[in-house]
Amino acid sequence: MIDLYTWTTPNGRKISIALEEMGLPYTAHPIDIGKDEQYKPEFLKISPNNRIPAIVDRDNGMALMESGAILIYLGDKTRKLLPASGERRYRVFEWLMWQMGGPGPMLGQVHHFVKYNKGKAPYAEERYLKEAHRLYGVLNRRLEGREFVADDYSIADIAIWPWISRFEWQTIDLNQYPNVKRWYVTIAKRPAVERGYAVPKKVNEIPLPP
Ligand SMILES: N[C@@H](CCC(=O)N[C@@H](CS)C(=O)NCC(=O)O)C(=O)O
């Protein structure tokens, strides 16, 4: 049994989607970051960086923060969505790390400047939108002629997908990136993804491109 501390954001949804895909039993505990619940002292003990997601594995008492580390942990625990060794494992890490260092922080800045603070900092809007388009281009090229970012569907796809699900916030037209669009829609239709997207509560249907 896993305790998942999460909210209705891309980083939170990575973990609920992974848990649903892996079939691991879990309890979701909402941490409303809009109400600063991430700063509560009891949450700080589990997540020293005051951010969601975090888990506690009741099988061994281990607490873990950082979505990339949690995905690797869950993949190793269940032996699902992460190859055990060899090049295929490192390919998954390669694209997982790409997400953690690229689309996560950069698209997060697009949400901040372009969606929530439009017009306040034109240079920042231009800079992060340009980087967003560069990253969508990288992903589009990677997905040319391949179904998923590594070999099989993996924790790397699960890490990237919730960030792409905010394409409307990012003012991105997915029709400009046809391979990303095909990959995004395929994953959006997975029942486990639909369930995990609605954790800890449903706020909207999964956005689908026209
Ligand atoms: N690198 C972290 C980032 C986590 C993160 O930024 N979480 C956001 C929600 S998506 C958060 O908790 N924000 C609260 C805040 O900014 O105070 C991870 O991947 O787990």
PDB file of C-alpha atoms and ligand atoms in Angstrom:
ATOM      1  CA  MET A   1       0.000   0.000   0.000  1.00  0.00           C
ATOM      2  CA  ILE A   2       1.326   3.412  -0.999  1.00  0.00           C
ATOM      3  CA  ASP A   3       0.326   6.748   0.537  1.00  0.00           C
ATOM      4  CA  LEU A   4       0.416   9.364  -2.225  1.00  0.00           C
ATOM      5  CA  TYR A   5       0.545  13.066  -1.345  1.00  0.00           C
ATOM      6  CA  THR A   6      -0.564  14.932  -4.418  1.00  0.00           C
ATOM      7  CA  TRP A   7      -2.544  17.670  -6.114  1.00  0.00           C
ATOM      8  CA  THR A   8      -4.232  18.238  -9.494  1.00  0.00           C
ATOM      9  CA  THR A   9      -1.033  19.204 -11.318  1.00  0.00           C
ATOM     10  CA  PRO A  10       1.207  17.553 -13.930  1.00  0.00           C
ATOM     11  CA  ASN A  11       3.800  16.397 -11.403  1.00  0.00           C
ATOM     12  CA  GLY A  12       1.129  14.960  -9.136  1.00  0.00           C
ATOM     13  CA  ARG A  13      -0.686  13.207 -11.972  1.00  0.00           C
ATOM     14  CA  LYS A  14       2.503  11.445 -13.092  1.00  0.00           C
ATOM     15  CA  ILE A  15       2.408   9.360  -9.946  1.00  0.00           C
ATOM     16  CA  SER A  16      -1.318   8.602  -9.802  1.00  0.00           C
ATOM     17  CA  ILE A  17      -1.181   7.550 -13.470  1.00  0.00           C
ATOM     18  CA  ALA A  18       1.849   5.311 -12.791  1.00  0.00           C
ATOM     19  CA  LEU A  19       0.164   3.736  -9.748  1.00  0.00           C
ATOM     20  CA  GLU A  20      -2.972   3.070 -11.787  1.00  0.00           C
ATOM     21  CA  GLU A  21      -0.957   1.565 -14.655  1.00  0.00           C
ATOM     22  CA  MET A  22       1.013  -0.627 -12.256  1.00  0.00           C
ATOM     23  CA  GLY A  23      -2.064  -1.748 -10.356  1.00  0.00           C
ATOM     24  CA  LEU A  24      -0.548  -0.874  -6.980  1.00  0.00           C
ATOM     25  CA  PRO A  25      -3.039  -0.138  -4.205  1.00  0.00           C
ATOM     26  CA  TYR A  26      -2.728   3.413  -2.892  1.00  0.00           C
ATOM     27  CA  THR A  27      -4.424   6.100  -0.881  1.00  0.00           C
ATOM     28  CA  ALA A  28      -4.329   9.642  -2.253  1.00  0.00           C
ATOM     29  CA  HIS A  29      -3.943  12.455   0.262  1.00  0.00           C
ATOM     30  CA  PRO A  30      -4.738  15.867  -1.270  1.00  0.00           C
ATOM     31  CA  ILE A  31      -2.220  18.607  -0.510  1.00  0.00           C
ATOM     32  CA  ASP A  32      -3.879  21.801  -1.707  1.00  0.00           C
ATOM     33  CA  ILE A  33      -0.934  23.885  -2.894  1.00  0.00           C
ATOM     34  CA  GLY A  34      -3.319  26.808  -3.502  1.00  0.00           C
ATOM     35  CA  LYS A  35      -3.875  26.882   0.245  1.00  0.00           C
ATOM     36  CA  ASP A  36      -0.164  26.461   1.103  1.00  0.00           C
ATOM     37  CA  GLU A  37      -0.733  23.025   2.600  1.00  0.00           C
ATOM     38  CA  GLN A  38       2.671  22.013   1.215  1.00  0.00           C
ATOM     39  CA  TYR A  39       4.256  24.164   3.940  1.00  0.00           C
ATOM     40  CA  LYS A  40       2.667  22.294   6.829  1.00  0.00           C
ATOM     41  CA  PRO A  41       5.325  20.846   9.169  1.00  0.00           C
ATOM     42  CA  GLU A  42       3.912  17.313   8.907  1.00  0.00           C
ATOM     43  CA  PHE A  43       4.226  17.430   5.098  1.00  0.00           C
ATOM     44  CA  LEU A  44       7.778  18.798   5.325  1.00  0.00           C
ATOM     45  CA  LYS A  45       8.808  15.581   7.094  1.00  0.00           C
ATOM     46  CA  ILE A  46       7.746  13.581   4.024  1.00  0.00           C
ATOM     47  CA  SER A  47       8.734  16.113   1.370  1.00  0.00           C
ATOM     48  CA  PRO A  48      11.660  18.288   2.550  1.00  0.00           C
ATOM     49  CA  ASN A  49      11.331  20.507  -0.566  1.00  0.00           C
ATOM     50  CA  ASN A  50       7.692  21.411   0.262  1.00  0.00           C
ATOM     51  CA  ARG A  51       6.445  20.173  -3.069  1.00  0.00           C
ATOM     52  CA  ILE A  52       4.109  17.495  -4.311  1.00  0.00           C
ATOM     53  CA  PRO A  53       4.227  14.677  -5.222  1.00  0.00           C
ATOM     54  CA  ALA A  54       5.597  12.544  -2.404  1.00  0.00           C
ATOM     55  CA  ILE A  55       4.911   8.977  -1.310  1.00  0.00           C
ATOM     56  CA  VAL A  56       5.262   6.804   1.748  1.00  0.00           C
ATOM     57  CA  ASP A  57       5.530   3.086   1.069  1.00  0.00           C
ATOM     58  CA  ARG A  58       3.761   1.406   3.969  1.00  0.00           C
ATOM     59  CA  ASP A  59       5.537  -1.885   3.181  1.00  0.00           C
ATOM     60  CA  ASN A  60       8.843  -0.469   4.424  1.00  0.00           C
ATOM     61  CA  GLY A  61       8.052   2.997   5.848  1.00  0.00           C
ATOM     62  CA  MET A  62      10.129   4.741   3.184  1.00  0.00           C
ATOM     63  CA  ALA A  63       9.203   8.343   2.298  1.00  0.00           C
ATOM     64  CA  LEU A  64      10.220   9.706  -1.107  1.00  0.00           C
ATOM     65  CA  MET A  65       9.830  13.053  -2.857  1.00  0.00           C
ATOM     66  CA  GLU A  66      10.670  14.121  -6.463  1.00  0.00           C
ATOM     67  CA  SER A  67       8.473  12.617  -9.136  1.00  0.00           C
ATOM     68  CA  GLY A  68      11.381  11.178 -11.161  1.00  0.00           C
ATOM     69  CA  ALA A  69      12.752   9.311  -8.143  1.00  0.00           C
ATOM     70  CA  ILE A  70       9.253   8.097  -7.233  1.00  0.00           C
ATOM     71  CA  LEU A  71       8.636   6.774 -10.768  1.00  0.00           C
ATOM     72  CA  ILE A  72      11.935   4.850 -10.726  1.00  0.00           C
ATOM     73  CA  TYR A  73      11.130   3.468  -7.272  1.00  0.00           C
ATOM     74  CA  LEU A  74       7.668   2.300  -8.326  1.00  0.00           C
ATOM     75  CA  GLY A  75       9.008   0.842 -11.581  1.00  0.00           C
ATOM     76  CA  ASP A  76      11.615  -1.184  -9.685  1.00  0.00           C
ATOM     77  CA  LYS A  77       9.135  -2.219  -6.991  1.00  0.00           C
ATOM     78  CA  THR A  78       6.578  -3.568  -9.469  1.00  0.00           C
ATOM     79  CA  ARG A  79       8.972  -4.446 -12.317  1.00  0.00           C
ATOM     80  CA  LYS A  80       6.582  -2.656 -14.610  1.00  0.00           C
ATOM     81  CA  LEU A  81       7.106   0.232 -17.071  1.00  0.00           C
ATOM     82  CA  LEU A  82      10.880   0.234 -16.417  1.00  0.00           C
ATOM     83  CA  PRO A  83      13.242  -2.385 -17.841  1.00  0.00           C
ATOM     84  CA  ALA A  84      15.429  -4.022 -15.180  1.00  0.00           C
ATOM     85  CA  SER A  85      18.772  -3.547 -16.944  1.00  0.00           C
ATOM     86  CA  GLY A  86      20.644  -2.717 -20.096  1.00  0.00           C
ATOM     87  CA  GLU A  87      20.234  -0.061 -22.758  1.00  0.00           C
ATOM     88  CA  ARG A  88      16.437  -0.123 -22.595  1.00  0.00           C
ATOM     89  CA  ARG A  89      16.578   0.934 -18.926  1.00  0.00           C
ATOM     90  CA  TYR A  90      18.956   3.826 -19.678  1.00  0.00           C
ATOM     91  CA  ARG A  91      16.813   4.954 -22.616  1.00  0.00           C
ATOM     92  CA  VAL A  92      13.920   5.310 -20.172  1.00  0.00           C
ATOM     93  CA  PHE A  93      16.148   7.272 -17.785  1.00  0.00           C
ATOM     94  CA  GLU A  94      17.358   9.456 -20.648  1.00  0.00           C
ATOM     95  CA  TRP A  95      13.825  10.628 -21.497  1.00  0.00           C
ATOM     96  CA  LEU A  96      12.754  10.755 -17.876  1.00  0.00           C
ATOM     97  CA  MET A  97      15.671  13.090 -17.093  1.00  0.00           C
ATOM     98  CA  TRP A  98      14.867  15.099 -20.215  1.00  0.00           C
ATOM     99  CA  GLN A  99      11.411  15.677 -18.798  1.00  0.00           C
ATOM    100  CA  MET A 100      12.675  16.564 -15.343  1.00  0.00           C
ATOM    101  CA  GLY A 101      15.183  19.116 -16.654  1.00  0.00           C
ATOM    102  CA  GLY A 102      13.267  20.382 -19.723  1.00  0.00           C
ATOM    103  CA  PRO A 103       9.492  20.280 -20.131  1.00  0.00           C
ATOM    104  CA  GLY A 104       8.829  20.261 -16.352  1.00  0.00           C
ATOM    105  CA  PRO A 105      10.558  23.495 -15.384  1.00  0.00           C
ATOM    106  CA  MET A 106      10.263  25.246 -18.765  1.00  0.00           C
ATOM    107  CA  LEU A 107       6.565  24.592 -19.370  1.00  0.00           C
ATOM    108  CA  GLY A 108       6.017  25.488 -15.713  1.00  0.00           C
ATOM    109  CA  GLN A 109       7.443  28.926 -16.542  1.00  0.00           C
ATOM    110  CA  VAL A 110       5.114  29.168 -19.552  1.00  0.00           C
ATOM    111  CA  HIS A 111       2.158  28.526 -17.246  1.00  0.00           C
ATOM    112  CA  HIS A 112       3.406  31.214 -14.868  1.00  0.00           C
ATOM    113  CA  PHE A 113       4.132  33.940 -17.419  1.00  0.00           C
ATOM    114  CA  VAL A 114       1.832  33.170 -20.350  1.00  0.00           C
ATOM    115  CA  LYS A 115      -1.276  31.796 -18.652  1.00  0.00           C
ATOM    116  CA  TYR A 116      -1.315  33.470 -15.255  1.00  0.00           C
ATOM    117  CA  ASN A 117       0.624  36.724 -15.726  1.00  0.00           C
ATOM    118  CA  LYS A 118       0.135  37.612 -19.378  1.00  0.00           C
ATOM    119  CA  GLY A 119       1.520  41.010 -20.396  1.00  0.00           C
ATOM    120  CA  LYS A 120       3.577  41.553 -17.231  1.00  0.00           C
ATOM    121  CA  ALA A 121       6.890  40.266 -18.576  1.00  0.00           C
ATOM    122  CA  PRO A 122       6.953  40.117 -22.409  1.00  0.00           C
ATOM    123  CA  TYR A 123      10.601  39.011 -22.518  1.00  0.00           C
ATOM    124  CA  ALA A 124       9.921  36.064 -20.198  1.00  0.00           C
ATOM    125  CA  GLU A 125       6.843  35.093 -22.233  1.00  0.00           C
ATOM    126  CA  GLU A 126       8.876  35.137 -25.444  1.00  0.00           C
ATOM    127  CA  ARG A 127      11.814  33.272 -23.920  1.00  0.00           C
ATOM    128  CA  TYR A 128       9.798  30.431 -22.359  1.00  0.00           C
ATOM    129  CA  LEU A 129       7.426  30.068 -25.309  1.00  0.00           C
ATOM    130  CA  LYS A 130      10.410  29.766 -27.630  1.00  0.00           C
ATOM    131  CA  GLU A 131      11.869  27.083 -25.377  1.00  0.00           C
ATOM    132  CA  ALA A 132       8.474  25.344 -25.207  1.00  0.00           C
ATOM    133  CA  HIS A 133       8.341  25.154 -29.012  1.00  0.00           C
ATOM    134  CA  ARG A 134      11.909  23.873 -29.105  1.00  0.00           C
ATOM    135  CA  LEU A 135      11.022  21.105 -26.617  1.00  0.00           C
ATOM    136  CA  TYR A 136       7.844  20.160 -28.520  1.00  0.00           C
ATOM    137  CA  GLY A 137      10.024  19.954 -31.630  1.00  0.00           C
ATOM    138  CA  VAL A 138      12.491  17.639 -29.869  1.00  0.00           C
ATOM    139  CA  LEU A 139       9.651  15.379 -28.721  1.00  0.00           C
ATOM    140  CA  ASN A 140       8.058  15.431 -32.182  1.00  0.00           C
ATOM    141  CA  ARG A 141      11.321  14.314 -33.795  1.00  0.00           C
ATOM    142  CA  ARG A 142      11.844  11.623 -31.171  1.00  0.00           C
ATOM    143  CA  LEU A 143       8.379  10.204 -31.822  1.00  0.00           C
ATOM    144  CA  GLU A 144       8.856  10.096 -35.606  1.00  0.00           C
ATOM    145  CA  GLY A 145       8.382   6.429 -36.524  1.00  0.00           C
ATOM    146  CA  ARG A 146       8.171   5.246 -32.926  1.00  0.00           C
ATOM    147  CA  GLU A 147       5.216   4.658 -30.660  1.00  0.00           C
ATOM    148  CA  PHE A 148       6.718   5.767 -27.362  1.00  0.00           C
ATOM    149  CA  VAL A 149       9.687   7.863 -26.256  1.00  0.00           C
ATOM    150  CA  ALA A 150      11.877   4.927 -25.182  1.00  0.00           C
ATOM    151  CA  ASP A 151      11.094   1.405 -26.435  1.00  0.00           C
ATOM    152  CA  ASP A 152       7.847   0.221 -24.853  1.00  0.00           C
ATOM    153  CA  TYR A 153       5.378   2.452 -22.981  1.00  0.00           C
ATOM    154  CA  SER A 154       7.269   3.422 -19.822  1.00  0.00           C
ATOM    155  CA  ILE A 155       7.587   5.777 -16.866  1.00  0.00           C
ATOM    156  CA  ALA A 156       9.252   8.233 -19.274  1.00  0.00           C
ATOM    157  CA  ASP A 157       6.015   8.608 -21.268  1.00  0.00           C
ATOM    158  CA  ILE A 158       4.092   8.908 -18.011  1.00  0.00           C
ATOM    159  CA  ALA A 159       6.433  11.700 -16.846  1.00  0.00           C
ATOM    160  CA  ILE A 160       6.089  13.721 -20.062  1.00  0.00           C
ATOM    161  CA  TRP A 161       2.404  13.209 -20.861  1.00  0.00           C
ATOM    162  CA  PRO A 162       0.798  15.295 -18.058  1.00  0.00           C
ATOM    163  CA  TRP A 163       2.882  18.306 -19.124  1.00  0.00           C
ATOM    164  CA  ILE A 164       1.665  17.971 -22.702  1.00  0.00           C
ATOM    165  CA  SER A 165      -1.911  17.699 -21.376  1.00  0.00           C
ATOM    166  CA  ARG A 166      -1.603  21.425 -20.609  1.00  0.00           C
ATOM    167  CA  PHE A 167      -1.014  22.283 -24.291  1.00  0.00           C
ATOM    168  CA  GLU A 168      -3.932  24.751 -24.202  1.00  0.00           C
ATOM    169  CA  TRP A 169      -2.404  26.667 -21.273  1.00  0.00           C
ATOM    170  CA  GLN A 170       0.827  26.777 -23.265  1.00  0.00           C
ATOM    171  CA  THR A 171      -0.935  28.133 -26.396  1.00  0.00           C
ATOM    172  CA  ILE A 172       0.521  25.177 -28.307  1.00  0.00           C
ATOM    173  CA  ASP A 173      -1.301  23.921 -31.409  1.00  0.00           C
ATOM    174  CA  LEU A 174      -0.654  20.171 -31.342  1.00  0.00           C
ATOM    175  CA  ASN A 175      -1.370  20.015 -35.076  1.00  0.00           C
ATOM    176  CA  GLN A 176       2.050  21.623 -35.537  1.00  0.00           C
ATOM    177  CA  TYR A 177       3.538  18.548 -33.845  1.00  0.00           C
ATOM    178  CA  PRO A 178       1.706  15.563 -35.416  1.00  0.00           C
ATOM    179  CA  ASN A 179       3.819  12.841 -33.789  1.00  0.00           C
ATOM    180  CA  VAL A 180       3.305  14.411 -30.351  1.00  0.00           C
ATOM    181  CA  LYS A 181      -0.417  14.676 -31.066  1.00  0.00           C
ATOM    182  CA  ARG A 182      -0.719  10.995 -32.047  1.00  0.00           C
ATOM    183  CA  TRP A 183       1.303   9.874 -28.968  1.00  0.00           C
ATOM    184  CA  TYR A 184      -0.645  12.200 -26.655  1.00  0.00           C
ATOM    185  CA  VAL A 185      -4.074  11.039 -27.843  1.00  0.00           C
ATOM    186  CA  THR A 186      -3.085   7.347 -27.709  1.00  0.00           C
ATOM    187  CA  ILE A 187      -2.001   7.695 -24.071  1.00  0.00           C
ATOM    188  CA  ALA A 188      -5.006   9.859 -23.174  1.00  0.00           C
ATOM    189  CA  LYS A 189      -7.301   6.968 -24.119  1.00  0.00           C
ATOM    190  CA  ARG A 190      -5.724   4.487 -21.690  1.00  0.00           C
ATOM    191  CA  PRO A 191      -8.202   3.699 -18.898  1.00  0.00           C
ATOM    192  CA  ALA A 192      -5.446   3.882 -16.233  1.00  0.00           C
ATOM    193  CA  VAL A 193      -4.477   7.338 -17.494  1.00  0.00           C
ATOM    194  CA  GLU A 194      -8.092   8.496 -17.319  1.00  0.00           C
ATOM    195  CA  ARG A 195      -8.315   7.243 -13.719  1.00  0.00           C
ATOM    196  CA  GLY A 196      -4.956   8.677 -12.650  1.00  0.00           C
ATOM    197  CA  TYR A 197      -5.709  12.051 -14.230  1.00  0.00           C
ATOM    198  CA  ALA A 198      -8.726  12.462 -11.918  1.00  0.00           C
ATOM    199  CA  VAL A 199      -6.658  12.047  -8.698  1.00  0.00           C
ATOM    200  CA  PRO A 200      -6.964  13.482  -6.065  1.00  0.00           C
ATOM    201  CA  LYS A 201     -10.132  14.917  -7.627  1.00  0.00           C
ATOM    202  CA  LYS A 202     -11.594  15.449 -11.064  1.00  0.00           C
ATOM    203  CA  VAL A 203     -11.335  19.028 -12.277  1.00  0.00           C
ATOM    204  CA  ASN A 204     -11.936  18.537 -15.994  1.00  0.00           C
ATOM    205  CA  GLU A 205     -11.983  15.960 -18.780  1.00  0.00           C
ATOM    206  CA  ILE A 206      -8.609  15.237 -20.338  1.00  0.00           C
ATOM    207  CA  PRO A 207      -8.130  17.971 -22.991  1.00  0.00           C
ATOM    208  CA  LEU A 208      -8.084  16.600 -26.527  1.00  0.00           C
ATOM    209  CA  PRO A 209      -6.746  18.514 -29.530  1.00  0.00           C
ATOM    210  CA  PRO A 210      -9.087  19.382 -32.427  1.00  0.00           C
TER     211      PRO A 210
HETATM  212  N1  LIG B   1      10.949  18.461  -9.341  1.00  0.00           N
HETATM  213  C1  LIG B   1       9.739  18.281  -8.589  1.00  0.00           C
HETATM  214  C2  LIG B   1       8.812  19.418  -8.849  1.00  0.00           C
HETATM  215  C3  LIG B   1       7.585  19.341  -7.979  1.00  0.00           C
HETATM  216  C4  LIG B   1       6.715  20.561  -8.128  1.00  0.00           C
HETATM  217  O1  LIG B   1       7.152  21.592  -8.670  1.00  0.00           O
HETATM  218  N2  LIG B   1       5.486  20.458  -7.649  1.00  0.00           N
HETATM  219  C5  LIG B   1       4.578  21.592  -7.677  1.00  0.00           C
HETATM  220  C6  LIG B   1       3.227  21.184  -8.233  1.00  0.00           C
HETATM  221  S1  LIG B   1       3.353  20.588  -9.927  1.00  0.00           S
HETATM  222  C7  LIG B   1       4.383  22.105  -6.272  1.00  0.00           C
HETATM  223  O2  LIG B   1       4.316  21.335  -5.335  1.00  0.00           O
HETATM  224  N3  LIG B   1       4.278  23.431  -6.113  1.00  0.00           N
HETATM  225  C8  LIG B   1       4.071  24.019  -4.842  1.00  0.00           C
HETATM  226  C9  LIG B   1       4.774  25.326  -4.694  1.00  0.00           C
HETATM  227  O3  LIG B   1       5.296  25.825  -5.709  1.00  0.00           O
HETATM  228  O4  LIG B   1       4.812  25.833  -3.583  1.00  0.00           O
HETATM  229  C10 LIG B   1       9.098  16.943  -8.951  1.00  0.00           C
HETATM  230  O5  LIG B   1       9.197  16.576 -10.131  1.00  0.00           O
HETATM  231  O6  LIG B   1       8.525  16.282  -8.088  1.00  0.00           O
END
